[in-house]
Amino acid sequence: MTTAVQLLVFILVILSTLLVVGIPVTLASPGQWEKSKKLVYTSAGIWAGLVIITGVVNSFIA
């Protein structure tokens, strides 16, 4: 179970890094927001779901 939490946290860190870099670049690029809006919202939803899933799985360890 600990390995599952470590894997979830690793995926969360990678996705967070991609979002921290990708969202400002998307917002700063002219015309890219309209093209990438759905991808940004989907990525943010996946990130939020991953935070919740990681918390639930972690609660079974303690």
CSV table of C-alpha atoms in Angstrom, one decimal:
chain,number,residue,atom,x,y,z
A,1,MET,CA,0.0,0.0,0.0
A,2,THR,CA,2.9,2.3,0.7
A,3,THR,CA,4.2,1.8,-2.8
A,4,ALA,CA,0.8,2.9,-4.2
A,5,VAL,CA,0.9,6.1,-2.2
A,6,GLN,CA,4.5,6.8,-3.4
A,7,LEU,CA,3.5,6.2,-7.0
A,8,LEU,CA,0.5,8.5,-6.6
A,9,VAL,CA,2.6,11.2,-5.0
A,10,PHE,CA,5.2,10.9,-7.8
A,11,ILE,CA,2.5,11.3,-10.5
A,12,LEU,CA,1.1,14.3,-8.6
A,13,VAL,CA,4.5,15.9,-8.4
A,14,ILE,CA,5.1,15.4,-12.2
A,15,LEU,CA,1.7,16.7,-13.1
A,16,SER,CA,2.1,19.7,-10.8
A,17,THR,CA,5.4,20.6,-12.4
A,18,LEU,CA,3.9,20.3,-15.9
A,19,LEU,CA,1.0,22.5,-14.9
A,20,VAL,CA,3.2,25.1,-13.1
A,21,VAL,CA,5.2,25.5,-16.3
A,22,GLY,CA,2.4,24.9,-18.9
A,23,ILE,CA,-0.4,27.1,-17.7
A,24,PRO,CA,1.6,30.4,-17.6
A,25,VAL,CA,3.0,29.6,-21.0
A,26,THR,CA,-0.4,29.0,-22.4
A,27,LEU,CA,-1.8,32.2,-20.9
A,28,ALA,CA,1.1,34.3,-22.1
A,29,SER,CA,1.0,33.0,-25.7
A,30,PRO,CA,-1.3,35.0,-28.0
A,31,GLY,CA,-4.3,33.0,-29.1
A,32,GLN,CA,-3.3,29.8,-27.3
A,33,TRP,CA,-5.9,30.1,-24.5
A,34,GLU,CA,-8.8,29.4,-26.8
A,35,LYS,CA,-7.0,26.4,-28.2
A,36,SER,CA,-5.8,25.0,-24.9
A,37,LYS,CA,-8.7,25.9,-22.6
A,38,LYS,CA,-10.2,22.4,-22.5
A,39,LEU,CA,-6.8,20.8,-21.9
A,40,VAL,CA,-6.0,23.2,-19.0
A,41,TYR,CA,-9.4,22.5,-17.4
A,42,THR,CA,-9.1,18.8,-17.9
A,43,SER,CA,-5.5,18.7,-16.4
A,44,ALA,CA,-6.7,20.8,-13.4
A,45,GLY,CA,-9.6,18.3,-12.8
A,46,ILE,CA,-7.2,15.4,-13.0
A,47,TRP,CA,-4.9,17.1,-10.6
A,48,ALA,CA,-7.7,17.7,-8.1
A,49,GLY,CA,-8.9,14.2,-8.4
A,50,LEU,CA,-5.4,12.9,-7.9
A,51,VAL,CA,-5.0,14.9,-4.7
A,52,ILE,CA,-8.3,13.5,-3.3
A,53,ILE,CA,-7.4,9.9,-4.3
A,54,THR,CA,-3.9,10.2,-2.8
A,55,GLY,CA,-5.5,11.5,0.5
A,56,VAL,CA,-8.0,8.6,0.6
A,57,VAL,CA,-5.4,6.0,-0.1
A,58,ASN,CA,-3.0,7.5,2.4
A,59,SER,CA,-5.7,7.4,5.1
A,60,PHE,CA,-5.7,3.6,4.9
A,61,ILE,CA,-2.0,3.5,5.8
A,62,ALA,CA,-2.1,5.4,9.1
